[in-house]
């Protein structure tokens, strides 16, 4: 059944991108599985309605120990975290996952976005991220998987605890929600255009300096350092006062929608 719900493809010999086929949304996130000799690292966990863990066991039947790093606490990254024991999240957002803060998790699925439901009683209006324990991350911490040394960079903007993982040996940047070629996520609860601009300046420098060779984003397809520079500059150029006013109204509308939706659904 998992083969109907998930799909995967290889980016390198030990990096696999997994996607939830049953979730057809612009928010559907890439899930990266980095396979090591003795242990695996998972970046993101999807929305978690179906068993990602079972699918991973098919992709890699070795059942090696696995650490899960969440780019942020948004529901499309944290929903499947409860399926795993060893989960990491930036310190600023650990409490949100452990208490099930639907605003910061921004739980918002429309019925049309799901191709399959777990059962007949399941309802998008009552869906919540399952609260789960996570170990707090901070700037500069590292995850080592064979010859990949992934350094945590705290780049807020898309969320207060948004992180990216940078491997300087190969130039891989797992960028989460910090940057992609999709519409930037800067209007959810906890977002900050000002912080996003600061993060974009850092990303721009990483692209220009040659530190980054390949960006593996949380949404959409991979891209090069040249595109990283272009995407960051595009955001910096567009995010002036008028843009911030539009984003403020958009954010206020979403906040109201989430409060109403989750108040009525209990």
mmCIF file of C-alpha atoms in Angstrom:
data_model
loop_
_atom_site.group_PDB
_atom_site.id
_atom_site.type_symbol
_atom_site.label_atom_id
_atom_site.label_comp_id
_atom_site.label_asym_id
_atom_site.label_seq_id
_atom_site.Cartn_x
_atom_site.Cartn_y
_atom_site.Cartn_z
ATOM 1 C CA UNK A 1 0.000 0.000 0.000
ATOM 2 C CA UNK A 2 2.859 2.389 0.820
ATOM 3 C CA UNK A 3 3.981 2.271 -2.825
ATOM 4 C CA UNK A 4 0.687 3.907 -3.771
ATOM 5 C CA UNK A 5 1.061 6.596 -1.124
ATOM 6 C CA UNK A 6 4.743 7.566 -1.447
ATOM 7 C CA UNK A 7 7.363 7.859 -4.152
ATOM 8 C CA UNK A 8 11.108 8.366 -4.094
ATOM 9 C CA UNK A 9 14.050 9.039 -6.374
ATOM 10 C CA UNK A 10 17.798 9.222 -5.874
ATOM 11 C CA UNK A 11 19.664 12.533 -5.938
ATOM 12 C CA UNK A 12 23.086 11.022 -5.178
ATOM 13 C CA UNK A 13 24.148 7.482 -4.320
ATOM 14 C CA UNK A 14 23.174 8.006 -0.680
ATOM 15 C CA UNK A 15 20.598 10.827 -0.765
ATOM 16 C CA UNK A 16 17.003 9.920 -1.580
ATOM 17 C CA UNK A 17 14.090 12.329 -1.916
ATOM 18 C CA UNK A 18 10.737 10.979 -0.700
ATOM 19 C CA UNK A 19 7.368 12.556 -1.440
ATOM 20 C CA UNK A 20 3.866 11.910 -0.142
ATOM 21 C CA UNK A 21 1.866 11.190 -3.291
ATOM 22 C CA UNK A 22 -1.429 11.349 -1.426
ATOM 23 C CA UNK A 23 -0.924 15.023 -0.452
ATOM 24 C CA UNK A 24 -1.405 17.213 -3.514
ATOM 25 C CA UNK A 25 -0.659 20.676 -2.250
ATOM 26 C CA UNK A 26 1.792 23.478 -2.907
ATOM 27 C CA UNK A 27 2.856 22.907 0.710
ATOM 28 C CA UNK A 28 3.767 19.252 0.129
ATOM 29 C CA UNK A 29 7.338 18.969 1.346
ATOM 30 C CA UNK A 30 10.364 17.045 0.154
ATOM 31 C CA UNK A 31 11.613 14.498 2.684
ATOM 32 C CA UNK A 32 15.298 13.651 2.386
ATOM 33 C CA UNK A 33 16.718 10.316 3.478
ATOM 34 C CA UNK A 34 20.508 10.270 3.823
ATOM 35 C CA UNK A 35 21.742 6.690 4.015
ATOM 36 C CA UNK A 36 24.930 5.978 5.932
ATOM 37 C CA UNK A 37 26.847 2.798 6.624
ATOM 38 C CA UNK A 38 25.729 2.579 10.254
ATOM 39 C CA UNK A 39 22.886 5.084 10.573
ATOM 40 C CA UNK A 40 20.469 7.166 8.515
ATOM 41 C CA UNK A 41 19.364 10.776 8.721
ATOM 42 C CA UNK A 42 15.892 11.942 7.734
ATOM 43 C CA UNK A 43 15.250 15.624 6.999
ATOM 44 C CA UNK A 44 11.556 16.363 7.426
ATOM 45 C CA UNK A 45 8.762 13.899 8.136
ATOM 46 C CA UNK A 46 5.850 14.992 5.956
ATOM 47 C CA UNK A 47 2.267 15.378 7.191
ATOM 48 C CA UNK A 48 2.294 11.894 8.689
ATOM 49 C CA UNK A 49 -1.185 10.672 7.834
ATOM 50 C CA UNK A 50 0.228 7.405 6.487
ATOM 51 C CA UNK A 51 3.305 5.501 7.664
ATOM 52 C CA UNK A 52 6.484 7.098 6.374
ATOM 53 C CA UNK A 53 8.480 4.758 8.598
ATOM 54 C CA UNK A 54 7.127 1.671 6.850
ATOM 55 C CA UNK A 55 7.954 3.167 3.471
ATOM 56 C CA UNK A 56 11.516 3.956 4.566
ATOM 57 C CA UNK A 57 11.924 0.338 5.628
ATOM 58 C CA UNK A 58 11.152 -0.616 2.029
ATOM 59 C CA UNK A 59 13.559 1.951 0.602
ATOM 60 C CA UNK A 60 16.278 0.797 3.005
ATOM 61 C CA UNK A 61 15.462 -2.642 4.469
ATOM 62 C CA UNK A 62 18.551 -2.529 6.724
ATOM 63 C CA UNK A 63 16.495 -0.832 9.486
ATOM 64 C CA UNK A 64 19.514 1.163 10.637
ATOM 65 C CA UNK A 65 19.050 3.679 13.472
ATOM 66 C CA UNK A 66 17.576 6.899 12.149
ATOM 67 C CA UNK A 67 17.742 10.475 13.352
ATOM 68 C CA UNK A 68 15.058 12.888 12.200
ATOM 69 C CA UNK A 69 15.790 16.594 11.767
ATOM 70 C CA UNK A 70 12.798 18.874 11.242
ATOM 71 C CA UNK A 71 13.466 22.062 9.202
ATOM 72 C CA UNK A 72 10.725 23.723 11.269
ATOM 73 C CA UNK A 73 7.559 22.843 13.149
ATOM 74 C CA UNK A 74 5.095 23.412 10.277
ATOM 75 C CA UNK A 75 2.669 20.507 9.861
ATOM 76 C CA UNK A 76 4.052 19.453 6.475
ATOM 77 C CA UNK A 77 7.475 18.929 8.066
ATOM 78 C CA UNK A 78 6.525 17.725 11.548
ATOM 79 C CA UNK A 79 3.374 15.652 11.001
ATOM 80 C CA UNK A 80 5.207 12.330 10.767
ATOM 81 C CA UNK A 81 7.654 12.982 13.612
ATOM 82 C CA UNK A 82 5.673 10.860 16.080
ATOM 83 C CA UNK A 83 6.605 7.754 14.060
ATOM 84 C CA UNK A 84 10.255 8.118 15.107
ATOM 85 C CA UNK A 85 12.087 8.053 18.418
ATOM 86 C CA UNK A 86 15.079 10.322 17.759
ATOM 87 C CA UNK A 87 13.749 13.708 16.598
ATOM 88 C CA UNK A 88 15.521 17.085 16.499
ATOM 89 C CA UNK A 89 14.051 20.577 16.129
ATOM 90 C CA UNK A 90 15.329 24.088 16.768
ATOM 91 C CA UNK A 91 15.067 25.001 20.437
ATOM 92 C CA UNK A 92 12.659 27.872 19.735
ATOM 93 C CA UNK A 93 10.025 25.467 18.397
ATOM 94 C CA UNK A 94 10.406 22.321 20.512
ATOM 95 C CA UNK A 95 7.598 23.385 22.831
ATOM 96 C CA UNK A 96 5.228 23.881 19.883
ATOM 97 C CA UNK A 97 5.678 20.255 18.784
ATOM 98 C CA UNK A 98 5.430 18.868 22.296
ATOM 99 C CA UNK A 99 2.200 20.754 23.069
ATOM 100 C CA UNK A 100 0.595 20.579 19.619
ATOM 101 C CA UNK A 101 0.442 24.304 18.892
ATOM 102 C CA UNK A 102 -1.784 24.310 15.807
ATOM 103 C CA UNK A 103 -1.054 27.966 15.005
ATOM 104 C CA UNK A 104 2.705 27.555 14.826
ATOM 105 C CA UNK A 105 2.318 24.168 13.167
ATOM 106 C CA UNK A 106 -0.129 25.964 10.813
ATOM 107 C CA UNK A 107 -2.349 22.897 10.451
ATOM 108 C CA UNK A 108 -4.458 23.621 7.391
ATOM 109 C CA UNK A 109 -5.397 20.878 4.933
ATOM 110 C CA UNK A 110 -8.219 21.252 2.433
ATOM 111 C CA UNK A 111 -10.202 18.093 1.523
ATOM 112 C CA UNK A 112 -9.322 18.481 -2.159
ATOM 113 C CA UNK A 113 -5.614 18.225 -1.332
ATOM 114 C CA UNK A 114 -5.827 14.617 -0.110
ATOM 115 C CA UNK A 115 -6.137 11.810 -2.651
ATOM 116 C CA UNK A 116 -6.670 9.183 0.025
ATOM 117 C CA UNK A 117 -7.928 9.144 3.598
ATOM 118 C CA UNK A 118 -6.823 6.684 6.310
ATOM 119 C CA UNK A 119 -10.450 5.703 6.959
ATOM 120 C CA UNK A 120 -14.011 6.920 6.385
ATOM 121 C CA UNK A 121 -14.189 8.754 9.702
ATOM 122 C CA UNK A 122 -11.006 10.750 9.124
ATOM 123 C CA UNK A 123 -11.657 14.481 8.665
ATOM 124 C CA UNK A 124 -9.331 17.285 7.569
ATOM 125 C CA UNK A 125 -11.094 19.644 9.992
ATOM 126 C CA UNK A 126 -10.058 17.591 13.022
ATOM 127 C CA UNK A 127 -6.551 16.703 11.864
ATOM 128 C CA UNK A 128 -3.788 17.676 14.280
ATOM 129 C CA UNK A 129 -0.057 17.057 14.421
ATOM 130 C CA UNK A 130 0.495 14.371 17.046
ATOM 131 C CA UNK A 131 2.443 15.963 19.931
ATOM 132 C CA UNK A 132 5.913 14.470 20.217
ATOM 133 C CA UNK A 133 9.144 14.968 22.110
ATOM 134 C CA UNK A 134 12.072 16.532 20.265
ATOM 135 C CA UNK A 135 15.659 17.316 21.174
ATOM 136 C CA UNK A 136 16.529 21.027 20.899
ATOM 137 C CA UNK A 137 18.926 22.189 18.198
ATOM 138 C CA UNK A 138 21.009 25.323 18.092
ATOM 139 C CA UNK A 139 23.247 27.096 15.583
ATOM 140 C CA UNK A 140 26.443 25.244 14.748
ATOM 141 C CA UNK A 141 25.468 21.716 15.782
ATOM 142 C CA UNK A 142 26.517 18.993 13.363
ATOM 143 C CA UNK A 143 25.187 15.685 12.072
ATOM 144 C CA UNK A 144 27.790 13.358 10.580
ATOM 145 C CA UNK A 145 26.698 10.654 8.156
ATOM 146 C CA UNK A 146 29.787 9.001 6.654
ATOM 147 C CA UNK A 147 31.539 11.751 4.651
ATOM 148 C CA UNK A 148 28.682 14.269 4.996
ATOM 149 C CA UNK A 149 29.095 16.771 7.813
ATOM 150 C CA UNK A 150 25.829 18.685 8.070
ATOM 151 C CA UNK A 151 26.011 21.907 10.039
ATOM 152 C CA UNK A 152 22.881 23.510 11.472
ATOM 153 C CA UNK A 153 22.334 27.134 10.444
ATOM 154 C CA UNK A 154 19.495 28.985 12.135
ATOM 155 C CA UNK A 155 17.801 31.034 9.405
ATOM 156 C CA UNK A 156 14.497 32.370 10.742
ATOM 157 C CA UNK A 157 11.912 34.123 8.641
ATOM 158 C CA UNK A 158 9.687 31.345 7.386
ATOM 159 C CA UNK A 159 9.362 30.435 11.064
ATOM 160 C CA UNK A 160 11.077 31.485 14.281
ATOM 161 C CA UNK A 161 13.026 28.218 14.460
ATOM 162 C CA UNK A 162 13.670 27.625 10.791
ATOM 163 C CA UNK A 163 16.957 25.878 10.042
ATOM 164 C CA UNK A 164 18.977 24.739 7.063
ATOM 165 C CA UNK A 165 21.647 22.046 6.963
ATOM 166 C CA UNK A 166 24.892 22.811 5.145
ATOM 167 C CA UNK A 167 27.470 20.237 4.087
ATOM 168 C CA UNK A 168 30.547 22.233 3.100
ATOM 169 C CA UNK A 169 32.471 19.174 1.895
ATOM 170 C CA UNK A 170 30.148 18.612 -1.054
ATOM 171 C CA UNK A 171 28.369 21.961 -1.109
ATOM 172 C CA UNK A 172 24.916 20.549 -0.334
ATOM 173 C CA UNK A 173 22.387 22.907 1.240
ATOM 174 C CA UNK A 174 19.172 21.367 2.600
ATOM 175 C CA UNK A 175 17.252 24.619 2.689
ATOM 176 C CA UNK A 176 13.873 23.680 4.209
ATOM 177 C CA UNK A 177 11.515 26.650 3.930
ATOM 178 C CA UNK A 178 14.317 29.213 3.892
ATOM 179 C CA UNK A 179 14.519 29.328 0.104
ATOM 180 C CA UNK A 180 13.150 27.487 -2.912
ATOM 181 C CA UNK A 181 11.916 28.372 -6.374
ATOM 182 C CA UNK A 182 8.343 28.319 -5.083
ATOM 183 C CA UNK A 183 6.467 31.221 -3.519
ATOM 184 C CA UNK A 184 8.236 32.119 -0.251
ATOM 185 C CA UNK A 185 6.500 31.102 2.958
ATOM 186 C CA UNK A 186 6.622 34.338 4.921
ATOM 187 C CA UNK A 187 2.988 34.845 5.910
ATOM 188 C CA UNK A 188 2.308 32.015 8.367
ATOM 189 C CA UNK A 189 2.034 32.607 12.131
ATOM 190 C CA UNK A 190 5.510 33.240 13.492
ATOM 191 C CA UNK A 191 6.911 34.422 10.151
ATOM 192 C CA UNK A 192 8.922 37.615 9.849
ATOM 193 C CA UNK A 193 9.753 39.408 6.615
ATOM 194 C CA UNK A 194 12.538 41.268 8.382
ATOM 195 C CA UNK A 195 14.119 38.010 9.564
ATOM 196 C CA UNK A 196 13.577 36.475 6.142
ATOM 197 C CA UNK A 197 15.493 39.329 4.550
ATOM 198 C CA UNK A 198 18.412 38.785 6.939
ATOM 199 C CA UNK A 199 18.402 35.075 6.142
ATOM 200 C CA UNK A 200 18.286 35.776 2.414
ATOM 201 C CA UNK A 201 21.405 37.927 2.711
ATOM 202 C CA UNK A 202 23.223 35.009 4.339
ATOM 203 C CA UNK A 203 21.981 32.615 1.647
ATOM 204 C CA UNK A 204 23.038 35.050 -1.048
ATOM 205 C CA UNK A 205 26.565 35.125 0.361
ATOM 206 C CA UNK A 206 26.677 31.319 0.558
ATOM 207 C CA UNK A 207 25.747 31.163 -3.107
ATOM 208 C CA UNK A 208 28.236 33.819 -4.190
ATOM 209 C CA UNK A 209 31.146 32.427 -2.159
ATOM 210 C CA UNK A 210 31.031 29.005 -3.779
ATOM 211 C CA UNK A 211 30.209 27.337 -0.469
ATOM 212 C CA UNK A 212 26.961 25.952 -1.915
ATOM 213 C CA UNK A 213 26.947 23.830 -5.038
ATOM 214 C CA UNK A 214 23.499 22.246 -4.893
ATOM 215 C CA UNK A 215 20.360 23.376 -3.036
ATOM 216 C CA UNK A 216 17.963 20.656 -1.909
ATOM 217 C CA UNK A 217 14.854 22.668 -0.983
ATOM 218 C CA UNK A 218 11.906 21.773 1.178
ATOM 219 C CA UNK A 219 9.584 22.302 -1.789
ATOM 220 C CA UNK A 220 10.093 21.805 -5.517
ATOM 221 C CA UNK A 221 13.195 20.676 -7.357
ATOM 222 C CA UNK A 222 16.900 21.061 -6.650
ATOM 223 C CA UNK A 223 18.812 24.030 -8.044
ATOM 224 C CA UNK A 224 22.307 25.469 -8.280
ATOM 225 C CA UNK A 225 24.198 28.223 -6.462
ATOM 226 C CA UNK A 226 23.491 30.587 -9.368
ATOM 227 C CA UNK A 227 19.760 30.118 -8.833
ATOM 228 C CA UNK A 228 20.234 30.538 -5.080
ATOM 229 C CA UNK A 229 21.749 33.962 -5.672
ATOM 230 C CA UNK A 230 18.925 34.897 -8.032
ATOM 231 C CA UNK A 231 16.158 33.710 -5.701
ATOM 232 C CA UNK A 232 17.612 35.524 -2.700
ATOM 233 C CA UNK A 233 18.116 38.732 -4.654
ATOM 234 C CA UNK A 234 14.580 38.516 -6.031
ATOM 235 C CA UNK A 235 13.183 38.364 -2.513
ATOM 236 C CA UNK A 236 15.344 41.215 -1.261
ATOM 237 C CA UNK A 237 14.256 43.371 -4.206
ATOM 238 C CA UNK A 238 10.543 42.707 -3.772
ATOM 239 C CA UNK A 239 10.111 42.763 0.007
ATOM 240 C CA UNK A 240 9.803 46.480 0.610
ATOM 241 C CA UNK A 241 7.121 48.357 2.544
ATOM 242 C CA UNK A 242 4.226 47.652 0.157
ATOM 243 C CA UNK A 243 5.088 43.956 0.122
ATOM 244 C CA UNK A 244 5.184 43.838 3.926
ATOM 245 C CA UNK A 245 1.748 45.442 4.146
ATOM 246 C CA UNK A 246 0.285 42.844 1.764
ATOM 247 C CA UNK A 247 1.913 40.042 3.723
ATOM 248 C CA UNK A 248 0.541 41.451 6.985
ATOM 249 C CA UNK A 249 -3.028 41.292 5.652
ATOM 250 C CA UNK A 250 -2.488 37.827 4.208
ATOM 251 C CA UNK A 251 -1.102 36.612 7.515
ATOM 252 C CA UNK A 252 -4.013 38.138 9.454
ATOM 253 C CA UNK A 253 -6.514 36.346 7.208
ATOM 254 C CA UNK A 254 -4.778 32.999 7.732
ATOM 255 C CA UNK A 255 -4.583 33.534 11.481
ATOM 256 C CA UNK A 256 -8.328 34.196 11.644
ATOM 257 C CA UNK A 257 -9.069 31.159 9.481
ATOM 258 C CA UNK A 258 -6.973 28.872 11.665
ATOM 259 C CA UNK A 259 -8.521 30.158 14.893
ATOM 260 C CA UNK A 260 -12.051 29.681 13.560
ATOM 261 C CA UNK A 261 -11.349 26.280 12.030
ATOM 262 C CA UNK A 262 -9.761 24.779 15.122
ATOM 263 C CA UNK A 263 -12.221 26.426 17.525
ATOM 264 C CA UNK A 264 -15.198 24.813 15.803
ATOM 265 C CA UNK A 265 -13.463 21.449 15.356
ATOM 266 C CA UNK A 266 -12.504 21.255 19.026
#
